[in-house]
PDB file of C-alpha atoms in Angstrom:
ATOM      1  CA  MET A 119       0.000   0.000   0.000  1.00 42.00           C
ATOM      2  CA  ALA A 120       2.861   2.271   0.683  1.00 41.00           C
ATOM      3  CA  PHE A 121       5.526   3.639  -1.641  1.00 35.00           C
ATOM      4  CA  SER A 122       8.636   5.693  -1.321  1.00 38.00           C
ATOM      5  CA  PHE A 123      10.128   8.856  -2.709  1.00 33.00           C
ATOM      6  CA  ASN A 124      13.094  10.562  -1.165  1.00 35.00           C
ATOM      7  CA  PHE A 125      14.009  13.750  -2.994  1.00 32.00           C
ATOM      8  CA  ASP A 126      12.691  17.253  -2.724  1.00 37.00           C
ATOM      9  CA  ILE A 127      11.821  19.973  -5.239  1.00 34.00           C
ATOM     10  CA  PRO A 128      11.286  23.722  -4.916  1.00 39.00           C
ATOM     11  CA  LEU A 129       7.669  24.590  -4.294  1.00 39.00           C
ATOM     12  CA  LYS A 130       5.672  27.414  -5.896  1.00 42.00           C
ATOM     13  CA  THR A 131       5.225  30.627  -3.914  1.00 41.00           C
ATOM     14  CA  ASP A 132       3.370  32.726  -6.494  1.00 46.00           C
ATOM     15  CA  GLU A 133      -0.237  31.943  -5.529  1.00 43.00           C
ATOM     16  CA  THR A 134      -2.523  34.966  -5.661  1.00 43.00           C
ATOM     17  CA  ASN A 135      -4.402  34.129  -2.510  1.00 48.00           C
ATOM     18  CA  ASP A 136      -2.650  35.543   0.580  1.00 51.00           C
ATOM     19  CA  LYS A 137      -3.301  32.463   2.709  1.00 47.00           C
ATOM     20  CA  ALA A 138      -2.035  30.194  -0.056  1.00 48.00           C
ATOM     21  CA  ASN A 139       1.099  32.370  -0.340  1.00 51.00           C
ATOM     22  CA  GLU A 140       1.732  31.952   3.370  1.00 51.00           C
ATOM     23  CA  VAL A 141       1.320  28.174   3.186  1.00 50.00           C
ATOM     24  CA  ASP A 142       3.545  27.844   0.101  1.00 54.00           C
ATOM     25  CA  LEU A 143       6.289  29.940   1.665  1.00 50.00           C
ATOM     26  CA  LYS A 144       6.256  27.730   4.739  1.00 53.00           C
ATOM     27  CA  CYS A 145       6.313  24.609   2.608  1.00 63.00           C
ATOM     28  CA  SER A 146       9.237  25.821   0.534  1.00 49.00           C
ATOM     29  CA  GLU A 147      11.324  25.971   3.687  1.00 49.00           C
ATOM     30  CA  VAL A 148      10.887  22.258   4.382  1.00 44.00           C
ATOM     31  CA  SER A 149      14.012  21.070   2.635  1.00 41.00           C
ATOM     32  CA  ALA A 150      16.846  22.565   0.657  1.00 40.00           C
ATOM     33  CA  THR A 151      18.355  19.273  -0.477  1.00 41.00           C
ATOM     34  CA  VAL A 152      17.599  17.323  -3.624  1.00 43.00           C
ATOM     35  CA  PRO A 153      18.507  13.641  -3.161  1.00 47.00           C
ATOM     36  CA  LYS A 154      18.603  11.134  -5.992  1.00 51.00           C
ATOM     37  CA  LYS A 155      15.459  10.797  -8.046  1.00 54.00           C
ATOM     38  CA  MET A 156      13.655   7.471  -8.195  1.00 74.00           C
ATOM     39  CA  LYS A 157      10.813   6.648 -10.621  1.00 86.00           C
ATOM     40  CA  ASP A 158       9.484   9.427 -12.844  1.00 93.00           C
ATOM     41  CA  ALA A 159       5.752   9.977 -12.552  1.00 95.00           C
ATOM     42  CA  VAL A 160       3.515   8.701 -15.343  1.00 95.00           C
ATOM     43  CA  GLU A 161      -0.168   9.385 -15.913  1.00 97.00           C
ATOM     44  CA  HIS A 162      -1.871   6.164 -16.996  1.00 95.00           C
ATOM     45  CA  GLN A 163      -4.652   6.077 -19.597  1.00 90.00           C
ATOM     46  CA  PRO A 164      -6.716   2.918 -18.966  1.00 83.00           C
ATOM     47  CA  LEU A 165      -8.206   0.956 -21.843  1.00 74.00           C
ATOM     48  CA  LEU A 166     -11.910   1.425 -22.514  1.00 68.00           C
ATOM     49  CA  ASP A 167     -12.286  -2.241 -21.518  1.00 71.00           C
ATOM     50  CA  PRO A 168      -9.991  -2.374 -18.464  1.00 66.00           C
ATOM     51  CA  LEU A 169     -11.504  -5.622 -17.158  1.00 68.00           C
ATOM     52  CA  SER A 170     -10.816  -7.621 -20.316  1.00 67.00           C
ATOM     53  CA  GLN A 171      -7.687  -9.214 -18.842  1.00 64.00           C
ATOM     54  CA  THR A 172      -9.310 -10.110 -15.521  1.00 63.00           C
ATOM     55  CA  GLU A 173     -12.236 -12.208 -16.753  1.00 64.00           C
ATOM     56  CA  ASN A 174     -10.988 -15.384 -15.048  1.00 63.00           C
ATOM     57  CA  TRP A 175      -9.988 -13.701 -11.792  1.00 72.00           C
ATOM     58  CA  VAL A 176     -12.339 -13.976  -8.850  1.00 76.00           C
ATOM     59  CA  PRO A 177     -12.430 -10.844  -6.679  1.00 86.00           C
ATOM     60  CA  GLU A 178     -12.796 -10.871  -2.930  1.00 90.00           C
ATOM     61  CA  THR A 179     -15.591  -8.912  -1.261  1.00 93.00           C
ATOM     62  CA  ILE A 180     -14.591  -6.659   1.628  1.00 94.00           C
ATOM     63  CA  THR A 181     -17.418  -5.678   3.974  1.00 94.00           C
ATOM     64  CA  ILE A 182     -16.966  -3.155   6.775  1.00 95.00           C
ATOM     65  CA  GLY A 183     -19.914  -1.945   8.826  1.00 94.00           C
ATOM     66  CA  ALA A 184     -22.457   0.004   6.815  1.00 94.00           C
ATOM     67  CA  LEU A 185     -20.021   0.772   3.992  1.00 95.00           C
ATOM     68  CA  PRO A 186     -20.948  -0.503   0.529  1.00 93.00           C
ATOM     69  CA  PRO A 187     -19.228  -3.845  -0.197  1.00 94.00           C
ATOM     70  CA  LEU A 188     -15.874  -3.325  -1.927  1.00 95.00           C
ATOM     71  CA  LEU A 189     -14.560  -5.778  -4.521  1.00 92.00           C
ATOM     72  CA  CYS A 190     -10.824  -6.374  -4.679  1.00 91.00           C
ATOM     73  CA  LEU A 191      -8.666  -8.652  -6.785  1.00 87.00           C
ATOM     74  CA  ASN A 192      -6.643 -10.987  -4.596  1.00 73.00           C
ATOM     75  CA  GLU A 193      -2.934 -10.188  -4.776  1.00 64.00           C
ATOM     76  CA  SER A 194      -2.218 -13.903  -5.382  1.00 62.00           C
ATOM     77  CA  VAL A 195      -3.388 -13.461  -9.001  1.00 58.00           C
ATOM     78  CA  PHE A 196      -0.170 -11.582  -9.701  1.00 57.00           C
ATOM     79  CA  GLU A 197       2.167 -14.408  -8.714  1.00 49.00           C
ATOM     80  CA  LYS A 198       2.869 -15.341 -12.331  1.00 47.00           C
ATOM     81  CA  THR A 199       2.608 -11.905 -13.957  1.00 50.00           C
ATOM     82  CA  ALA A 200       3.882  -9.182 -11.659  1.00 51.00           C
ATOM     83  CA  PRO A 201       7.624  -8.507 -11.337  1.00 50.00           C
ATOM     84  CA  GLU A 202       6.862  -6.850  -7.991  1.00 45.00           C
ATOM     85  CA  ARG A 203       5.985  -9.015  -4.995  1.00 44.00           C
ATOM     86  CA  GLU A 204       3.972  -8.216  -1.873  1.00 42.00           C
ATOM     87  CA  ASP A 205       6.373 -10.142   0.368  1.00 42.00           C
ATOM     88  CA  ASN A 206       9.584  -8.769  -1.126  1.00 46.00           C
ATOM     89  CA  LEU A 207       9.544  -5.048  -0.290  1.00 43.00           C
ATOM     90  CA  ILE A 208      12.595  -3.340  -1.781  1.00 46.00           C
ATOM     91  CA  SER A 209      13.058   0.393  -1.267  1.00 50.00           C
ATOM     92  CA  GLY A 210      12.890   2.296  -4.527  1.00 49.00           C
ATOM     93  CA  ILE A 211      11.834  -0.787  -6.510  1.00 47.00           C
ATOM     94  CA  TYR A 212       8.702  -2.253  -4.968  1.00 44.00           C
ATOM     95  CA  GLU A 213       6.956  -0.568  -2.029  1.00 46.00           C
ATOM     96  CA  GLY A 214       4.228  -3.016  -1.032  1.00 48.00           C
ATOM     97  CA  GLY A 215       1.319  -1.878  -3.200  1.00 45.00           C
ATOM     98  CA  LEU A 216       0.051  -5.365  -4.065  1.00 64.00           C
ATOM     99  CA  LYS A 217      -0.932  -6.005  -0.453  1.00 76.00           C
ATOM    100  CA  ILE A 218      -3.762  -4.404   1.525  1.00 88.00           C
ATOM    101  CA  TRP A 219      -2.132  -3.440   4.796  1.00 83.00           C
ATOM    102  CA  GLU A 220      -3.892  -3.321   8.161  1.00 91.00           C
ATOM    103  CA  CYS A 221      -4.125   0.441   8.495  1.00 95.00           C
ATOM    104  CA  THR A 222      -6.244   0.725   5.361  1.00 96.00           C
ATOM    105  CA  TYR A 223      -8.943  -1.290   7.120  1.00 95.00           C
ATOM    106  CA  ASP A 224      -8.575   0.990  10.172  1.00 97.00           C
ATOM    107  CA  LEU A 225      -9.230   4.052   8.030  1.00 97.00           C
ATOM    108  CA  LEU A 226     -12.196   2.410   6.309  1.00 97.00           C
ATOM    109  CA  GLU A 227     -13.647   1.619   9.730  1.00 97.00           C
ATOM    110  CA  TYR A 228     -13.148   5.229  10.816  1.00 97.00           C
ATOM    111  CA  ILE A 229     -14.967   6.461   7.690  1.00 97.00           C
ATOM    112  CA  ASP A 230     -17.789   4.030   8.480  1.00 96.00           C
ATOM    113  CA  ASP A 231     -18.029   5.323  12.051  1.00 96.00           C
ATOM    114  CA  GLU A 232     -18.089   8.968  10.931  1.00 94.00           C
ATOM    115  CA  GLY A 233     -20.469   8.474   8.002  1.00 90.00           C
ATOM    116  CA  GLU A 234     -18.394  10.572   5.574  1.00 86.00           C
ATOM    117  CA  THR A 235     -20.029  10.797   2.122  1.00 85.00           C
ATOM    118  CA  PHE A 236     -17.471  12.812   0.057  1.00 95.00           C
ATOM    119  CA  ALA A 237     -20.213  14.450  -2.020  1.00 96.00           C
ATOM    120  CA  GLY A 238     -18.676  16.880  -4.520  1.00 96.00           C
ATOM    121  CA  LYS A 239     -15.163  16.501  -3.064  1.00 97.00           C
ATOM    122  CA  ARG A 240     -11.928  16.109  -5.001  1.00 98.00           C
ATOM    123  CA  VAL A 241      -9.934  13.288  -3.432  1.00 98.00           C
ATOM    124  CA  LEU A 242      -6.375  11.956  -3.727  1.00 98.00           C
ATOM    125  CA  ASP A 243      -5.621   8.350  -2.743  1.00 98.00           C
ATOM    126  CA  LEU A 244      -1.862   8.654  -2.176  1.00 98.00           C
ATOM    127  CA  GLY A 245       0.027   5.369  -2.106  1.00 96.00           C
ATOM    128  CA  CYS A 246      -3.247   3.797  -3.155  1.00 96.00           C
ATOM    129  CA  GLY A 247      -2.281   0.161  -3.757  1.00 93.00           C
ATOM    130  CA  ALA A 248      -5.613  -1.610  -4.255  1.00 93.00           C
ATOM    131  CA  GLY A 249      -7.342   1.781  -4.217  1.00 96.00           C
ATOM    132  CA  LEU A 250     -10.036   0.923  -1.684  1.00 96.00           C
ATOM    133  CA  LEU A 251     -10.093   4.366  -0.034  1.00 97.00           C
ATOM    134  CA  GLY A 252     -10.448   6.206  -3.322  1.00 98.00           C
ATOM    135  CA  ILE A 253     -12.999   3.685  -4.573  1.00 97.00           C
ATOM    136  CA  LEU A 254     -15.132   4.295  -1.502  1.00 97.00           C
ATOM    137  CA  ALA A 255     -14.932   8.040  -2.150  1.00 97.00           C
ATOM    138  CA  LEU A 256     -16.113   7.495  -5.739  1.00 96.00           C
ATOM    139  CA  LYS A 257     -19.011   5.338  -4.584  1.00 95.00           C
ATOM    140  CA  ARG A 258     -19.986   7.976  -2.025  1.00 95.00           C
ATOM    141  CA  GLY A 259     -20.190  10.934  -4.350  1.00 95.00           C
ATOM    142  CA  ALA A 260     -16.677  12.354  -4.875  1.00 97.00           C
ATOM    143  CA  SER A 261     -16.531  14.536  -7.984  1.00 97.00           C
ATOM    144  CA  LYS A 262     -13.077  13.219  -8.919  1.00 97.00           C
ATOM    145  CA  VAL A 263     -10.546  10.837  -7.393  1.00 98.00           C
ATOM    146  CA  ASP A 264      -6.881  10.575  -8.368  1.00 98.00           C
ATOM    147  CA  PHE A 265      -5.074   7.327  -7.530  1.00 98.00           C
ATOM    148  CA  GLN A 266      -1.302   7.271  -7.087  1.00 97.00           C
ATOM    149  CA  ASP A 267       1.141   4.480  -6.303  1.00 95.00           C
ATOM    150  CA  TYR A 268       4.888   4.143  -6.725  1.00 93.00           C
ATOM    151  CA  ASN A 269       4.689   1.102  -9.009  1.00 90.00           C
ATOM    152  CA  SER A 270       3.117   1.133 -12.459  1.00 91.00           C
ATOM    153  CA  THR A 271       2.292  -2.584 -12.197  1.00 89.00           C
ATOM    154  CA  VAL A 272       0.178  -1.880  -9.125  1.00 91.00           C
ATOM    155  CA  ILE A 273      -1.769   0.856 -10.921  1.00 93.00           C
ATOM    156  CA  GLU A 274      -2.322  -1.080 -14.153  1.00 90.00           C
ATOM    157  CA  GLN A 275      -2.978  -4.566 -12.805  1.00 87.00           C
ATOM    158  CA  LEU A 276      -4.623  -3.864  -9.462  1.00 90.00           C
ATOM    159  CA  THR A 277      -5.882  -0.306  -8.944  1.00 93.00           C
ATOM    160  CA  VAL A 278      -7.532   0.264 -12.328  1.00 92.00           C
ATOM    161  CA  PRO A 279      -9.321  -3.133 -12.409  1.00 90.00           C
ATOM    162  CA  ASN A 280     -10.539  -2.621  -8.839  1.00 93.00           C
ATOM    163  CA  VAL A 281     -11.963   0.816  -9.689  1.00 94.00           C
ATOM    164  CA  PHE A 282     -13.934  -0.595 -12.606  1.00 90.00           C
ATOM    165  CA  LEU A 283     -15.038  -3.691 -10.700  1.00 89.00           C
ATOM    166  CA  ASN A 284     -16.577  -1.449  -8.070  1.00 92.00           C
ATOM    167  CA  CYS A 285     -17.748   1.657  -9.886  1.00 86.00           C
ATOM    168  CA  GLU A 286     -18.600   0.897 -13.511  1.00 70.00           C
ATOM    169  CA  ASP A 287     -21.919  -0.695 -12.562  1.00 63.00           C
ATOM    170  CA  ASP A 288     -22.811   2.427 -10.573  1.00 62.00           C
ATOM    171  CA  ASP A 289     -22.522   4.573 -13.693  1.00 52.00           C
ATOM    172  CA  GLU A 290     -24.342   2.001 -15.824  1.00 48.00           C
ATOM    173  CA  ASN A 291     -27.249   1.947 -13.366  1.00 52.00           C
ATOM    174  CA  GLU A 292     -27.552   5.731 -13.609  1.00 52.00           C
ATOM    175  CA  GLU A 293     -28.073   5.362 -17.372  1.00 49.00           C
ATOM    176  CA  LYS A 294     -30.245   2.232 -17.423  1.00 48.00           C
ATOM    177  CA  ASN A 295     -33.276   4.143 -18.702  1.00 51.00           C
ATOM    178  CA  SER A 296     -31.392   5.816 -21.556  1.00 52.00           C
ATOM    179  CA  SER A 297     -31.980   4.898 -25.196  1.00 53.00           C
ATOM    180  CA  PRO A 298     -28.555   3.755 -26.611  1.00 53.00           C
ATOM    181  CA  PRO A 299     -27.972  -0.010 -27.093  1.00 55.00           C
ATOM    182  CA  CYS A 300     -26.344  -1.948 -24.234  1.00 57.00           C
ATOM    183  CA  LYS A 301     -22.848  -1.949 -25.759  1.00 54.00           C
ATOM    184  CA  ARG A 302     -22.959   1.796 -26.315  1.00 57.00           C
ATOM    185  CA  LYS A 303     -24.290   2.368 -22.799  1.00 57.00           C
ATOM    186  CA  ALA A 304     -21.422   0.317 -21.374  1.00 59.00           C
ATOM    187  CA  LEU A 305     -18.919   2.396 -23.345  1.00 66.00           C
ATOM    188  CA  ASP A 306     -20.566   5.614 -22.191  1.00 69.00           C
ATOM    189  CA  ALA A 307     -20.438   4.420 -18.577  1.00 70.00           C
ATOM    190  CA  THR A 308     -16.716   3.603 -18.918  1.00 78.00           C
ATOM    191  CA  GLU A 309     -15.937   7.014 -20.370  1.00 82.00           C
ATOM    192  CA  LYS A 310     -17.986   8.698 -17.667  1.00 86.00           C
ATOM    193  CA  LEU A 311     -16.082   6.846 -14.956  1.00 88.00           C
ATOM    194  CA  LEU A 312     -12.727   7.708 -16.534  1.00 88.00           C
ATOM    195  CA  ASP A 313     -13.713  11.384 -16.419  1.00 92.00           C
ATOM    196  CA  ARG A 314     -13.970  11.047 -12.630  1.00 95.00           C
ATOM    197  CA  CYS A 315     -10.611   9.290 -12.161  1.00 95.00           C
ATOM    198  CA  GLY A 316      -6.915   9.872 -12.647  1.00 96.00           C
ATOM    199  CA  PHE A 317      -4.220   7.189 -12.363  1.00 97.00           C
ATOM    200  CA  PHE A 318      -0.556   7.920 -11.675  1.00 98.00           C
ATOM    201  CA  SER A 319       2.615   6.003 -10.836  1.00 96.00           C
ATOM    202  CA  GLY A 320       6.095   7.175  -9.894  1.00 94.00           C
ATOM    203  CA  ASP A 321       7.836   8.927  -7.035  1.00 94.00           C
ATOM    204  CA  TRP A 322       6.141  11.599  -4.995  1.00 96.00           C
ATOM    205  CA  ASN A 323       8.159  14.568  -6.172  1.00 94.00           C
ATOM    206  CA  SER A 324       7.858  13.919  -9.882  1.00 96.00           C
ATOM    207  CA  PHE A 325       4.154  13.245  -9.274  1.00 97.00           C
ATOM    208  CA  LEU A 326       3.905  16.624  -7.569  1.00 98.00           C
ATOM    209  CA  THR A 327       5.646  18.307 -10.511  1.00 97.00           C
ATOM    210  CA  LEU A 328       3.356  16.535 -12.969  1.00 97.00           C
ATOM    211  CA  LEU A 329       0.234  17.820 -11.226  1.00 98.00           C
ATOM    212  CA  GLN A 330       1.628  21.325 -10.760  1.00 97.00           C
ATOM    213  CA  ASN A 331       2.226  21.500 -14.518  1.00 96.00           C
ATOM    214  CA  LYS A 332      -1.447  20.876 -15.220  1.00 95.00           C
ATOM    215  CA  THR A 333      -3.728  23.833 -15.980  1.00 93.00           C
ATOM    216  CA  PRO A 334      -5.256  24.449 -13.586  1.00 93.00           C
ATOM    217  CA  SER A 335      -3.110  22.725 -10.984  1.00 94.00           C
ATOM    218  CA  PRO A 336      -5.440  20.625  -8.805  1.00 96.00           C
ATOM    219  CA  LYS A 337      -6.087  21.127  -5.128  1.00 98.00           C
ATOM    220  CA  PHE A 338      -7.629  18.309  -3.108  1.00 98.00           C
ATOM    221  CA  ASP A 339     -10.315  18.559  -0.469  1.00 98.00           C
ATOM    222  CA  ILE A 340      -9.238  15.196   0.973  1.00 98.00           C
ATOM    223  CA  ILE A 341      -5.978  13.255   0.787  1.00 98.00           C
ATOM    224  CA  PHE A 342      -6.004   9.645   1.964  1.00 98.00           C
ATOM    225  CA  THR A 343      -2.698   7.961   2.700  1.00 98.00           C
ATOM    226  CA  SER A 344      -2.122   4.689   4.522  1.00 97.00           C
ATOM    227  CA  GLU A 345       1.113   3.025   5.665  1.00 95.00           C
ATOM    228  CA  THR A 346       3.314   5.596   3.909  1.00 95.00           C
ATOM    229  CA  ILE A 347       5.474   6.912   6.768  1.00 96.00           C
ATOM    230  CA  TYR A 348       7.493   3.796   7.499  1.00 92.00           C
ATOM    231  CA  ASN A 349      10.796   5.366   6.409  1.00 89.00           C
ATOM    232  CA  THR A 350      11.970   8.745   7.705  1.00 93.00           C
ATOM    233  CA  ASP A 351      13.883   9.411   4.468  1.00 91.00           C
ATOM    234  CA  TYR A 352      10.575  10.051   2.722  1.00 92.00           C
ATOM    235  CA  TYR A 353       9.064  12.558   5.139  1.00 97.00           C
ATOM    236  CA  SER A 354      10.138  15.740   3.321  1.00 97.00           C
ATOM    237  CA  SER A 355       8.665  14.523   0.039  1.00 96.00           C
ATOM    238  CA  LEU A 356       5.403  13.503   1.656  1.00 98.00           C
ATOM    239  CA  HIS A 357       5.164  16.810   3.493  1.00 98.00           C
ATOM    240  CA  ASN A 358       5.745  18.697   0.229  1.00 98.00           C
ATOM    241  CA  VAL A 359       2.909  16.825  -1.465  1.00 98.00           C
ATOM    242  CA  PHE A 360       0.568  17.731   1.374  1.00 98.00           C
ATOM    243  CA  CYS A 361       1.672  21.370   1.277  1.00 98.00           C
ATOM    244  CA  ASP A 362       1.195  21.915  -2.443  1.00 98.00           C
ATOM    245  CA  LEU A 363      -1.763  19.672  -3.260  1.00 98.00           C
ATOM    246  CA  LEU A 364      -4.065  20.062  -0.250  1.00 98.00           C
ATOM    247  CA  ASP A 365      -6.690  22.797  -0.457  1.00 98.00           C
ATOM    248  CA  GLU A 366      -6.273  25.437   2.256  1.00 97.00           C
ATOM    249  CA  ASN A 367      -9.452  24.127   3.913  1.00 97.00           C
ATOM    250  CA  GLY A 368      -8.713  20.483   3.101  1.00 98.00           C
ATOM    251  CA  ILE A 369      -7.820  17.533   5.307  1.00 98.00           C
ATOM    252  CA  VAL A 370      -5.322  14.678   5.154  1.00 98.00           C
ATOM    253  CA  TYR A 371      -6.337  11.329   6.634  1.00 98.00           C
ATOM    254  CA  LEU A 372      -3.258   9.319   7.564  1.00 98.00           C
ATOM    255  CA  ALA A 373      -3.441   5.719   8.803  1.00 98.00           C
ATOM    256  CA  THR A 374      -0.242   4.337  10.247  1.00 97.00           C
ATOM    257  CA  LYS A 375       1.479   2.132  12.785  1.00 95.00           C
ATOM    258  CA  SER A 376       3.153   3.635  15.836  1.00 95.00           C
ATOM    259  CA  HIS A 377       6.461   2.177  14.709  1.00 93.00           C
ATOM    260  CA  TYR A 378       7.737   0.201  11.725  1.00 92.00           C
ATOM    261  CA  PHE A 379      10.341  -2.245  12.918  1.00 87.00           C
ATOM    262  CA  GLY A 380      13.235  -2.752  10.547  1.00 81.00           C
ATOM    263  CA  VAL A 381      12.828   0.564   8.714  1.00 79.00           C
ATOM    264  CA  GLY A 382      12.615   2.948  11.649  1.00 85.00           C
ATOM    265  CA  GLY A 383       9.685   5.204  10.796  1.00 94.00           C
ATOM    266  CA  GLY A 384       6.333   5.578  12.498  1.00 96.00           C
ATOM    267  CA  LEU A 385       3.767   8.059  13.706  1.00 97.00           C
ATOM    268  CA  HIS A 386       5.733   9.565  16.579  1.00 95.00           C
ATOM    269  CA  LEU A 387       8.746  10.395  14.418  1.00 96.00           C
ATOM    270  CA  PHE A 388       6.518  11.801  11.686  1.00 98.00           C
ATOM    271  CA  GLU A 389       4.615  13.871  14.233  1.00 98.00           C
ATOM    272  CA  LYS A 390       7.905  15.381  15.414  1.00 97.00           C
ATOM    273  CA  PHE A 391       8.854  16.140  11.819  1.00 98.00           C
ATOM    274  CA  VAL A 392       5.523  17.876  11.168  1.00 98.00           C
ATOM    275  CA  GLU A 393       5.742  19.897  14.370  1.00 97.00           C
ATOM    276  CA  GLN A 394       9.190  21.174  13.383  1.00 97.00           C
ATOM    277  CA  LYS A 395       7.857  22.439  10.034  1.00 97.00           C
ATOM    278  CA  LYS A 396       5.014  24.386  11.706  1.00 97.00           C
ATOM    279  CA  VAL A 397       2.682  24.046   8.709  1.00 98.00           C
ATOM    280  CA  PHE A 398       0.166  21.399   9.807  1.00 98.00           C
ATOM    281  CA  GLN A 399      -1.601  20.478  12.991  1.00 98.00           C
ATOM    282  CA  ILE A 400      -2.133  16.782  13.737  1.00 98.00           C
ATOM    283  CA  ARG A 401      -5.206  15.422  15.484  1.00 98.00           C
ATOM    284  CA  TYR A 402      -5.619  11.843  16.685  1.00 98.00           C
ATOM    285  CA  LEU A 403      -8.881  10.340  15.413  1.00 98.00           C
ATOM    286  CA  LYS A 404      -8.670   6.609  16.162  1.00 97.00           C
ATOM    287  CA  ASP A 405      -6.332   4.311  18.090  1.00 97.00           C
ATOM    288  CA  VAL A 406      -6.167   0.549  17.585  1.00 95.00           C
ATOM    289  CA  GLU A 407      -4.570  -1.406  20.400  1.00 90.00           C
ATOM    290  CA  GLN A 408      -4.751  -4.937  18.968  1.00 84.00           C
ATOM    291  CA  GLY A 409      -1.367  -6.248  17.865  1.00 81.00           C
ATOM    292  CA  LEU A 410       1.106  -3.571  16.854  1.00 85.00           C
ATOM    293  CA  LYS A 411      -0.443  -0.267  17.885  1.00 94.00           C
ATOM    294  CA  ARG A 412      -2.007   1.664  15.004  1.00 97.00           C
ATOM    295  CA  HIS A 413      -3.572   5.083  14.530  1.00 98.00           C
ATOM    296  CA  VAL A 414      -5.708   7.202  12.257  1.00 98.00           C
ATOM    297  CA  VAL A 415      -4.834  10.899  12.391  1.00 98.00           C
ATOM    298  CA  SER A 416      -5.729  14.033  10.443  1.00 98.00           C
ATOM    299  CA  LEU A 417      -3.549  16.874   9.208  1.00 98.00           C
ATOM    300  CA  THR A 418      -4.929  20.353   8.496  1.00 98.00           C
ATOM    301  CA  PHE A 419      -3.181  23.635   7.818  1.00 98.00           C
ATOM    302  CA  LYS A 420      -2.527  25.766  10.852  1.00 97.00           C
ATOM    303  CA  LYS A 421      -4.649  28.913  10.816  1.00 88.00           C
TER     304      LYS A 421
END
């Protein structure tokens, strides 16, 4: 679910809004170093029939509380096709996106408890892996959801199929009383869904540059990210993404473990990092005591 990027880029400070200027200036002070680049960001254009290669794959159904059931391809289907493996996490090569990690379920449960609907919101699922958080936002009324993961294989073979498994029928049902033949209606539903989605792979900083070069550059009402702070080397890049892509009134939902053994990161170290930058305030939303302690927290801009 997580992915890694560990180099920083200068951030824009020429926003016309005074509050945005203040935020951008703070963000630009985060880091003055530019470590080695990893994978360049790519925007993926799914086929109009993205499920054609998954006809013989049986998805799992994930049910949490009152949330709509979510379909997800089992990561075992990639054993013969994917060069990236869920149990072989290698920094800068494969960052775990083929596996649904525990904290994603914690965040889904929090959304269920709070009854969030996402109506009209623009959402970013950052380090999306299977894409369940963004898919839920689509099903609950988000105007657009962008999905991003470090690995292109994850996006093409897992995220995109999962989005269409879960959401294409929703758009088809909206048009069931329209006049075009079934095949045309299915094509129209696919195109309609694609208009509400964006799919990206690559490292965080080149992803940030890619979005900043769009006209207009997007700002997100909600950023979901789960299990992405396991390595302290990536904190500056993650912080920069939050700074430049979150709307001034937006919110980041971060699901994480207290500590990631073997790589050294975790919530407490990230919280210290954020406090030093003086851009965001962190609020604890949910604590999970079973097993390795886990948390759901929010980040919002300081006023």
